[in-house]
PDB file of C-alpha atoms and ligand atoms in Angstrom:
ATOM      1  CA  MET A 143      23.616  -7.550 -13.789  1.00  0.00           C
ATOM      2  CA  ARG A 144      23.176  -5.798 -10.468  1.00  0.00           C
ATOM      3  CA  LYS A 145      26.053  -5.881  -7.992  1.00  0.00           C
ATOM      4  CA  GLU A 146      25.711  -5.241  -4.279  1.00  0.00           C
ATOM      5  CA  ARG A 147      27.948  -5.827  -1.254  1.00  0.00           C
ATOM      6  CA  LEU A 148      27.421  -9.254   0.276  1.00  0.00           C
ATOM      7  CA  ASP A 149      26.804  -7.903   3.805  1.00  0.00           C
ATOM      8  CA  LYS A 150      24.264  -5.402   2.480  1.00  0.00           C
ATOM      9  CA  VAL A 151      22.325  -8.106   0.642  1.00  0.00           C
ATOM     10  CA  LEU A 152      22.279 -10.368   3.706  1.00  0.00           C
ATOM     11  CA  ALA A 153      21.229  -7.568   6.049  1.00  0.00           C
ATOM     12  CA  ASN A 154      18.553  -6.300   3.670  1.00  0.00           C
ATOM     13  CA  MET A 155      17.128  -9.788   3.328  1.00  0.00           C
ATOM     14  CA  GLY A 156      16.670  -9.949   7.083  1.00  0.00           C
ATOM     15  CA  VAL A 157      19.503 -12.349   7.951  1.00  0.00           C
ATOM     16  CA  GLY A 158      20.709 -10.035  10.726  1.00  0.00           C
ATOM     17  CA  THR A 159      22.082  -6.589  11.383  1.00  0.00           C
ATOM     18  CA  ARG A 160      25.010  -5.414   9.277  1.00  0.00           C
ATOM     19  CA  LYS A 161      27.330  -6.186  12.232  1.00  0.00           C
ATOM     20  CA  GLU A 162      25.862  -9.657  12.762  1.00  0.00           C
ATOM     21  CA  VAL A 163      26.095 -10.629   9.103  1.00  0.00           C
ATOM     22  CA  LYS A 164      29.703  -9.415   8.912  1.00  0.00           C
ATOM     23  CA  GLU A 165      30.518 -11.831  11.742  1.00  0.00           C
ATOM     24  CA  MET A 166      28.673 -14.671  10.034  1.00  0.00           C
ATOM     25  CA  VAL A 167      30.578 -14.035   6.815  1.00  0.00           C
ATOM     26  CA  LYS A 168      33.895 -13.921   8.706  1.00  0.00           C
ATOM     27  CA  ALA A 169      33.001 -17.189  10.451  1.00  0.00           C
ATOM     28  CA  GLY A 170      32.661 -18.891   7.052  1.00  0.00           C
ATOM     29  CA  MET A 171      28.887 -19.413   7.261  1.00  0.00           C
ATOM     30  CA  VAL A 172      28.223 -17.915   3.837  1.00  0.00           C
ATOM     31  CA  THR A 173      28.887 -19.375   0.409  1.00  0.00           C
ATOM     32  CA  VAL A 174      28.579 -17.647  -2.954  1.00  0.00           C
ATOM     33  CA  ASN A 175      28.160 -20.025  -5.883  1.00  0.00           C
ATOM     34  CA  GLY A 176      29.331 -22.921  -3.722  1.00  0.00           C
ATOM     35  CA  LYS A 177      32.506 -21.274  -2.384  1.00  0.00           C
ATOM     36  CA  VAL A 178      32.944 -19.959   1.138  1.00  0.00           C
ATOM     37  CA  MET A 179      33.207 -16.168   0.977  1.00  0.00           C
ATOM     38  CA  LYS A 180      34.824 -14.455   3.948  1.00  0.00           C
ATOM     39  CA  ALA A 181      34.889 -10.891   2.588  1.00  0.00           C
ATOM     40  CA  SER A 182      31.798  -8.897   3.531  1.00  0.00           C
ATOM     41  CA  ASP A 183      32.502  -6.283   0.895  1.00  0.00           C
ATOM     42  CA  PHE A 184      32.543  -8.857  -1.914  1.00  0.00           C
ATOM     43  CA  LYS A 185      30.219  -7.695  -4.680  1.00  0.00           C
ATOM     44  CA  VAL A 186      27.597 -10.264  -5.559  1.00  0.00           C
ATOM     45  CA  ASP A 187      25.366 -10.261  -8.590  1.00  0.00           C
ATOM     46  CA  VAL A 188      22.003 -10.198  -6.845  1.00  0.00           C
ATOM     47  CA  GLU A 189      20.175 -11.682  -9.809  1.00  0.00           C
ATOM     48  CA  GLU A 190      22.586 -14.480 -10.717  1.00  0.00           C
ATOM     49  CA  ASP A 191      24.732 -15.531  -7.767  1.00  0.00           C
ATOM     50  CA  GLU A 192      23.623 -18.309  -5.450  1.00  0.00           C
ATOM     51  CA  ILE A 193      24.076 -17.102  -1.874  1.00  0.00           C
ATOM     52  CA  ILE A 194      23.688 -19.607   0.948  1.00  0.00           C
ATOM     53  CA  CYS A 195      23.880 -18.613   4.601  1.00  0.00           C
ATOM     54  CA  GLY A 196      23.770 -21.243   7.333  1.00  0.00           C
ATOM     55  CA  GLY A 197      22.463 -23.752   4.778  1.00  0.00           C
ATOM     56  CA  LYS A 198      19.613 -21.484   3.624  1.00  0.00           C
ATOM     57  CA  ARG A 199      19.370 -19.984   0.151  1.00  0.00           C
ATOM     58  CA  ILE A 200      19.051 -16.206   0.338  1.00  0.00           C
ATOM     59  CA  ARG A 201      16.869 -14.804  -2.401  1.00  0.00           C
ATOM     60  CA  TYR A 202      17.319 -11.153  -3.105  1.00  0.00           C
ATOM     61  CA  ARG A 203      14.245  -9.022  -3.631  1.00  0.00           C
ATOM     62  CA  GLU A 204      14.293  -5.428  -4.655  1.00  0.00           C
ATOM     63  CA  PHE A 205      10.624  -4.697  -4.046  1.00  0.00           C
ATOM     64  CA  ILE A 206       8.101  -5.506  -1.394  1.00  0.00           C
ATOM     65  CA  TYR A 207       4.363  -5.201  -1.698  1.00  0.00           C
ATOM     66  CA  LEU A 208       2.216  -5.057   1.423  1.00  0.00           C
ATOM     67  CA  GLN A 209      -1.428  -4.496   2.072  1.00  0.00           C
ATOM     68  CA  MET A 210      -2.476  -3.029   5.397  1.00  0.00           C
ATOM     69  CA  ASN A 211      -5.844  -2.551   6.981  1.00  0.00           C
ATOM     70  CA  LYS A 212      -5.108   1.020   8.016  1.00  0.00           C
ATOM     71  CA  PRO A 213      -6.398   1.808  11.479  1.00  0.00           C
ATOM     72  CA  LYS A 214      -8.012   5.100  12.468  1.00  0.00           C
ATOM     73  CA  ASP A 215      -5.828   7.728  14.142  1.00  0.00           C
ATOM     74  CA  MET A 216      -2.736   7.102  12.027  1.00  0.00           C
ATOM     75  CA  VAL A 217      -1.561   9.108   9.047  1.00  0.00           C
ATOM     76  CA  SER A 218      -0.657   7.535   5.700  1.00  0.00           C
ATOM     77  CA  SER A 219       2.872   8.869   5.368  1.00  0.00           C
ATOM     78  CA  THR A 220       6.377   7.691   6.099  1.00  0.00           C
ATOM     79  CA  ASP A 221       7.184  10.308   8.696  1.00  0.00           C
ATOM     80  CA  ASP A 222       5.329  13.044  10.486  1.00  0.00           C
ATOM     81  CA  PRO A 223       6.566  15.376  13.199  1.00  0.00           C
ATOM     82  CA  ARG A 224       3.402  15.042  15.323  1.00  0.00           C
ATOM     83  CA  GLU A 225       1.347  12.027  14.289  1.00  0.00           C
ATOM     84  CA  SER A 226       1.865   8.259  14.316  1.00  0.00           C
ATOM     85  CA  THR A 227       2.392   6.912  10.817  1.00  0.00           C
ATOM     86  CA  VAL A 228       1.340   3.599   9.296  1.00  0.00           C
ATOM     87  CA  VAL A 229       4.989   2.810   8.544  1.00  0.00           C
ATOM     88  CA  GLU A 230       5.602   2.581  12.304  1.00  0.00           C
ATOM     89  CA  LEU A 231       3.434  -0.546  12.281  1.00  0.00           C
ATOM     90  CA  LEU A 232       5.832  -2.401   9.972  1.00  0.00           C
ATOM     91  CA  ASP A 233       8.446  -4.748  11.372  1.00  0.00           C
ATOM     92  CA  ASP A 234      12.157  -4.018  10.875  1.00  0.00           C
ATOM     93  CA  PHE A 235      12.489  -6.444   7.986  1.00  0.00           C
ATOM     94  CA  HIS A 236       9.798  -4.718   5.929  1.00  0.00           C
ATOM     95  CA  ARG A 237      10.839  -1.226   6.991  1.00  0.00           C
ATOM     96  CA  ASN A 238      14.341  -1.961   5.708  1.00  0.00           C
ATOM     97  CA  PHE A 239      12.985  -1.784   2.166  1.00  0.00           C
ATOM     98  CA  ARG A 240      11.938   1.832   2.772  1.00  0.00           C
ATOM     99  CA  PRO A 241       8.372   1.369   1.598  1.00  0.00           C
ATOM    100  CA  PHE A 242       5.759   4.114   1.423  1.00  0.00           C
ATOM    101  CA  PRO A 243       1.967   4.159   1.203  1.00  0.00           C
ATOM    102  CA  VAL A 244       0.518   4.469  -2.298  1.00  0.00           C
ATOM    103  CA  GLY A 245      -1.817   7.447  -1.973  1.00  0.00           C
ATOM    104  CA  ARG A 246      -3.329   8.731   1.214  1.00  0.00           C
ATOM    105  CA  LEU A 247      -6.266   7.860   3.359  1.00  0.00           C
ATOM    106  CA  ASP A 248      -7.477  10.451   5.844  1.00  0.00           C
ATOM    107  CA  LYS A 249      -6.410  10.010   9.446  1.00  0.00           C
ATOM    108  CA  ASP A 250      -9.908   8.799  10.389  1.00  0.00           C
ATOM    109  CA  THR A 251     -10.322   6.506   7.342  1.00  0.00           C
ATOM    110  CA  GLU A 252      -9.714   2.786   7.698  1.00  0.00           C
ATOM    111  CA  GLY A 253      -9.041   0.060   5.208  1.00  0.00           C
ATOM    112  CA  LEU A 254      -6.927  -0.933   2.277  1.00  0.00           C
ATOM    113  CA  LEU A 255      -3.554   0.716   1.988  1.00  0.00           C
ATOM    114  CA  LEU A 256      -0.965  -0.569  -0.440  1.00  0.00           C
ATOM    115  CA  ILE A 257       2.539  -0.060   0.897  1.00  0.00           C
ATOM    116  CA  THR A 258       5.488  -0.663  -1.416  1.00  0.00           C
ATOM    117  CA  ASN A 259       8.895   0.607  -2.491  1.00  0.00           C
ATOM    118  CA  ASP A 260       8.027   0.097  -6.171  1.00  0.00           C
ATOM    119  CA  GLY A 261       7.883   3.709  -7.307  1.00  0.00           C
ATOM    120  CA  LYS A 262       6.837   2.876 -10.831  1.00  0.00           C
ATOM    121  CA  LEU A 263       3.808   0.904  -9.681  1.00  0.00           C
ATOM    122  CA  ALA A 264       2.856   3.654  -7.225  1.00  0.00           C
ATOM    123  CA  HIS A 265       3.099   6.286  -9.927  1.00  0.00           C
ATOM    124  CA  ASP A 266       1.023   4.163 -12.259  1.00  0.00           C
ATOM    125  CA  LEU A 267      -1.735   3.524  -9.727  1.00  0.00           C
ATOM    126  CA  LEU A 268      -1.945   7.187  -8.755  1.00  0.00           C
ATOM    127  CA  SER A 269      -1.854   8.613 -12.264  1.00  0.00           C
ATOM    128  CA  PRO A 270      -5.230  10.285 -13.006  1.00  0.00           C
ATOM    129  CA  LYS A 271      -4.893   9.045 -16.595  1.00  0.00           C
ATOM    130  CA  LYS A 272      -5.047   5.430 -15.443  1.00  0.00           C
ATOM    131  CA  LYS A 273      -8.460   5.893 -13.762  1.00  0.00           C
ATOM    132  CA  VAL A 274      -7.897   3.223 -11.143  1.00  0.00           C
ATOM    133  CA  ASP A 275     -11.062   2.390  -9.182  1.00  0.00           C
ATOM    134  CA  LYS A 276     -11.024   3.082  -5.449  1.00  0.00           C
ATOM    135  CA  ALA A 277     -14.004   1.560  -3.643  1.00  0.00           C
ATOM    136  CA  TYR A 278     -15.119   2.612  -0.177  1.00  0.00           C
ATOM    137  CA  LEU A 279     -17.680   1.504   2.338  1.00  0.00           C
ATOM    138  CA  ALA A 280     -19.307   4.596   3.827  1.00  0.00           C
ATOM    139  CA  ARG A 281     -21.719   5.294   6.639  1.00  0.00           C
ATOM    140  CA  ILE A 282     -23.620   8.426   5.794  1.00  0.00           C
ATOM    141  CA  GLU A 283     -25.669  10.595   8.120  1.00  0.00           C
ATOM    142  CA  GLY A 284     -28.727  11.061   5.925  1.00  0.00           C
ATOM    143  CA  ARG A 285     -31.178   9.165   3.746  1.00  0.00           C
ATOM    144  CA  LEU A 286     -29.755   8.048   0.390  1.00  0.00           C
ATOM    145  CA  THR A 287     -32.107   7.887  -2.594  1.00  0.00           C
ATOM    146  CA  GLU A 288     -31.980   6.869  -6.256  1.00  0.00           C
ATOM    147  CA  GLU A 289     -31.588  10.545  -7.095  1.00  0.00           C
ATOM    148  CA  HIS A 290     -28.263  10.572  -5.259  1.00  0.00           C
ATOM    149  CA  VAL A 291     -27.204   7.510  -7.252  1.00  0.00           C
ATOM    150  CA  GLU A 292     -27.935   9.416 -10.451  1.00  0.00           C
ATOM    151  CA  GLU A 293     -26.128  12.533  -9.245  1.00  0.00           C
ATOM    152  CA  PHE A 294     -23.036  10.458  -8.499  1.00  0.00           C
ATOM    153  CA  GLY A 295     -23.344   8.898 -11.951  1.00  0.00           C
ATOM    154  CA  ARG A 296     -23.151  12.368 -13.532  1.00  0.00           C
ATOM    155  CA  GLY A 297     -20.245  13.467 -11.339  1.00  0.00           C
ATOM    156  CA  ILE A 298     -20.584  15.892  -8.450  1.00  0.00           C
ATOM    157  CA  LEU A 299     -19.911  19.614  -8.380  1.00  0.00           C
ATOM    158  CA  LEU A 300     -17.735  20.225  -5.319  1.00  0.00           C
ATOM    159  CA  GLU A 301     -17.708  23.387  -3.206  1.00  0.00           C
ATOM    160  CA  ASP A 302     -14.495  24.629  -4.882  1.00  0.00           C
ATOM    161  CA  GLY A 303     -16.055  24.459  -8.349  1.00  0.00           C
ATOM    162  CA  TYR A 304     -14.402  21.188  -9.401  1.00  0.00           C
ATOM    163  CA  HIS A 305     -16.728  18.767 -11.143  1.00  0.00           C
ATOM    164  CA  THR A 306     -15.729  15.187 -10.341  1.00  0.00           C
ATOM    165  CA  LEU A 307     -15.688  12.343 -12.819  1.00  0.00           C
ATOM    166  CA  PRO A 308     -18.771  10.124 -12.802  1.00  0.00           C
ATOM    167  CA  ALA A 309     -18.720   7.901  -9.733  1.00  0.00           C
ATOM    168  CA  GLU A 310     -20.709   4.943  -8.524  1.00  0.00           C
ATOM    169  CA  LEU A 311     -22.961   5.049  -5.479  1.00  0.00           C
ATOM    170  CA  ARG A 312     -24.432   1.692  -4.536  1.00  0.00           C
ATOM    171  CA  ILE A 313     -26.921   1.964  -1.693  1.00  0.00           C
ATOM    172  CA  ILE A 314     -26.610  -0.885   0.800  1.00  0.00           C
ATOM    173  CA  SER A 315     -29.139   0.473   3.282  1.00  0.00           C
ATOM    174  CA  SER A 316     -31.107   3.686   3.432  1.00  0.00           C
ATOM    175  CA  GLY A 317     -32.501   5.338   6.542  1.00  0.00           C
ATOM    176  CA  PRO A 318     -31.728   8.299   8.784  1.00  0.00           C
ATOM    177  CA  VAL A 319     -28.235   6.772   8.686  1.00  0.00           C
ATOM    178  CA  SER A 320     -27.413   5.041   5.380  1.00  0.00           C
ATOM    179  CA  THR A 321     -24.640   2.779   4.193  1.00  0.00           C
ATOM    180  CA  ALA A 322     -23.245   2.645   0.690  1.00  0.00           C
ATOM    181  CA  GLU A 323     -20.397   1.462  -1.447  1.00  0.00           C
ATOM    182  CA  ILE A 324     -18.842   4.370  -3.312  1.00  0.00           C
ATOM    183  CA  THR A 325     -16.405   3.906  -6.185  1.00  0.00           C
ATOM    184  CA  ILE A 326     -14.342   6.790  -7.532  1.00  0.00           C
ATOM    185  CA  GLN A 327     -11.518   6.933 -10.047  1.00  0.00           C
ATOM    186  CA  GLU A 328      -9.801  10.021  -8.743  1.00  0.00           C
ATOM    187  CA  GLY A 329      -8.023  10.848  -5.532  1.00  0.00           C
ATOM    188  CA  LYS A 330      -8.741  14.461  -4.716  1.00  0.00           C
ATOM    189  CA  TYR A 331      -8.304  15.618  -1.137  1.00  0.00           C
ATOM    190  CA  HIS A 332     -11.176  14.298   1.059  1.00  0.00           C
ATOM    191  CA  GLN A 333     -12.952  13.415  -2.156  1.00  0.00           C
ATOM    192  CA  VAL A 334     -15.601  11.002  -0.886  1.00  0.00           C
ATOM    193  CA  LYS A 335     -16.441  13.180   2.102  1.00  0.00           C
ATOM    194  CA  ARG A 336     -16.707  16.256  -0.108  1.00  0.00           C
ATOM    195  CA  MET A 337     -18.887  14.470  -2.685  1.00  0.00           C
ATOM    196  CA  VAL A 338     -21.267  13.343   0.034  1.00  0.00           C
ATOM    197  CA  GLY A 339     -21.057  16.814   1.604  1.00  0.00           C
ATOM    198  CA  ALA A 340     -22.165  18.337  -1.709  1.00  0.00           C
ATOM    199  CA  LEU A 341     -25.381  16.296  -1.386  1.00  0.00           C
ATOM    200  CA  GLY A 342     -25.985  17.879   2.018  1.00  0.00           C
ATOM    201  CA  MET A 343     -24.964  14.848   4.076  1.00  0.00           C
ATOM    202  CA  ARG A 344     -21.970  13.782   6.126  1.00  0.00           C
ATOM    203  CA  VAL A 345     -19.729  10.703   6.101  1.00  0.00           C
ATOM    204  CA  SER A 346     -19.336   9.391   9.648  1.00  0.00           C
ATOM    205  CA  TYR A 347     -17.283   6.278   8.803  1.00  0.00           C
ATOM    206  CA  LEU A 348     -15.150   5.465   5.787  1.00  0.00           C
ATOM    207  CA  LYS A 349     -13.238   2.344   4.895  1.00  0.00           C
ATOM    208  CA  ARG A 350     -11.474   1.583   1.607  1.00  0.00           C
ATOM    209  CA  ILE A 351     -12.183  -1.935   0.421  1.00  0.00           C
ATOM    210  CA  ARG A 352     -10.613  -2.044  -3.049  1.00  0.00           C
ATOM    211  CA  MET A 353      -7.980  -0.363  -5.160  1.00  0.00           C
ATOM    212  CA  GLY A 354      -7.935  -1.508  -8.789  1.00  0.00           C
ATOM    213  CA  PRO A 355      -7.705  -5.292  -8.721  1.00  0.00           C
ATOM    214  CA  LEU A 356      -6.580  -5.390  -5.081  1.00  0.00           C
ATOM    215  CA  HIS A 357      -9.235  -6.214  -2.475  1.00  0.00           C
ATOM    216  CA  LEU A 358      -8.871  -5.642   1.248  1.00  0.00           C
ATOM    217  CA  ASP A 359      -8.122  -8.916   2.992  1.00  0.00           C
ATOM    218  CA  GLN A 360     -11.068  -9.103   5.392  1.00  0.00           C
ATOM    219  CA  SER A 361      -9.082 -11.234   7.825  1.00  0.00           C
ATOM    220  CA  LEU A 362      -6.741  -8.313   8.594  1.00  0.00           C
ATOM    221  CA  GLU A 363      -7.694  -6.444  11.743  1.00  0.00           C
ATOM    222  CA  PRO A 364      -7.114  -2.662  11.686  1.00  0.00           C
ATOM    223  CA  GLY A 365      -3.359  -2.174  12.063  1.00  0.00           C
ATOM    224  CA  GLN A 366      -2.452  -5.586  10.645  1.00  0.00           C
ATOM    225  CA  TYR A 367      -0.738  -6.102   7.310  1.00  0.00           C
ATOM    226  CA  ARG A 368       0.637  -8.858   5.143  1.00  0.00           C
ATOM    227  CA  GLU A 369       2.713  -9.277   2.004  1.00  0.00           C
ATOM    228  CA  LEU A 370       0.726  -9.499  -1.202  1.00  0.00           C
ATOM    229  CA  THR A 371       0.430 -12.938  -2.769  1.00  0.00           C
ATOM    230  CA  GLU A 372       2.174 -13.541  -6.099  1.00  0.00           C
ATOM    231  CA  GLU A 373      -1.243 -13.510  -7.750  1.00  0.00           C
ATOM    232  CA  GLU A 374      -2.112 -10.100  -6.245  1.00  0.00           C
ATOM    233  CA  ILE A 375       1.233  -8.686  -7.368  1.00  0.00           C
ATOM    234  CA  ARG A 376       0.706 -10.068 -10.864  1.00  0.00           C
ATOM    235  CA  LEU A 377      -2.781  -8.536 -11.046  1.00  0.00           C
ATOM    236  CA  LEU A 378      -1.411  -5.136 -10.036  1.00  0.00           C
ATOM    237  CA  LEU A 379       1.610  -5.200 -12.361  1.00  0.00           C
ATOM    238  CA  ASP A 380      -0.293  -6.591 -15.371  1.00  0.00           C
ATOM    239  CA  ARG A 381      -3.135  -4.109 -15.310  1.00  0.00           C
TER     240      ARG A 381
HETATM  241  N1  URA B 528     -12.072  10.151   0.353  1.00  0.00           N
HETATM  242  C1  URA B 528     -12.075  10.764   1.555  1.00  0.00           C
HETATM  243  O1  URA B 528     -12.851  11.680   1.792  1.00  0.00           O
HETATM  244  N2  URA B 528     -11.219  10.329   2.485  1.00  0.00           N
HETATM  245  C2  URA B 528     -10.359   9.304   2.289  1.00  0.00           C
HETATM  246  O2  URA B 528      -9.601   8.936   3.191  1.00  0.00           O
HETATM  247  C3  URA B 528     -10.367   8.677   1.025  1.00  0.00           C
HETATM  248  C4  URA B 528     -11.236   9.134   0.075  1.00  0.00           C
END
C-alpha cells in the first residue's frame, strides 16, 4: 500500500497545478472509489484506489522512462550553472517526475539518451559489472583498417595507462575520413574519443545509437524525445 495526498497525485499526473486541482476537488469533480471526495489532503492508496477526475480515470505512475535524441551543445545533466541541460527540453508533465539522464554523453555527442526517475534501473545499466553494450556511430578523421578492428578487439591502451575491455569496431566506410560503428561495454570519460585517439586518429562526429536492448528511435530529430513503449520498458527491466 502506498498512500499519497489526493491533490499531489492529481498534480503529479498532470491534471493541473496544485492550486487548480485543489479547486477541482473542492468543486466535487473528483471521485475516489465512486464517492465524491472534497478534501484535497485525503490520502489515497495510489495502487488500489480508483480516482476519477472529470470523468477520466487517473492512473498513478511512479516512474517515467523517456528516450531522447540528444542534440549537440547541451549537457547531459539535470542542472548546470552555465550550460543548457537536456532536462530543459522536457515538458512540465515529464519534468514533474524529476527524471535524470542515465549516464552522460559529451556536450558535442548526439543520440540516444535514456532519461528516467527509476534509480534502480539507472544504477543497473551503469554498473560496470553488468557490461551493458553502448553502440555509437562515429566519423573518424583517418583511414580505418582491419588492424584497427583487431586492436579494438583486444582492448585499447589509453593515454592514462588504462587498458579498456575488448570493444567492437565495425568499419562502415574507410577513406581519408572513415565511418564506423563502435560498441563498448564501459563508460569511461570520453571513452570512444580516447580509444580512437590512441590509434592516432580523431572522432569528428559521434552519435549513440543503442544502449543495451534500447535502440535510438530514428524518427526523433535531435532535441526530440518520447516515452518508451511498454515493450522497450520490459526489455530494459527484464535484462
Ligand atoms: N565516448 C565519448 O568519447 N563520448 C561520448 O559522449 C560517449 C562515449
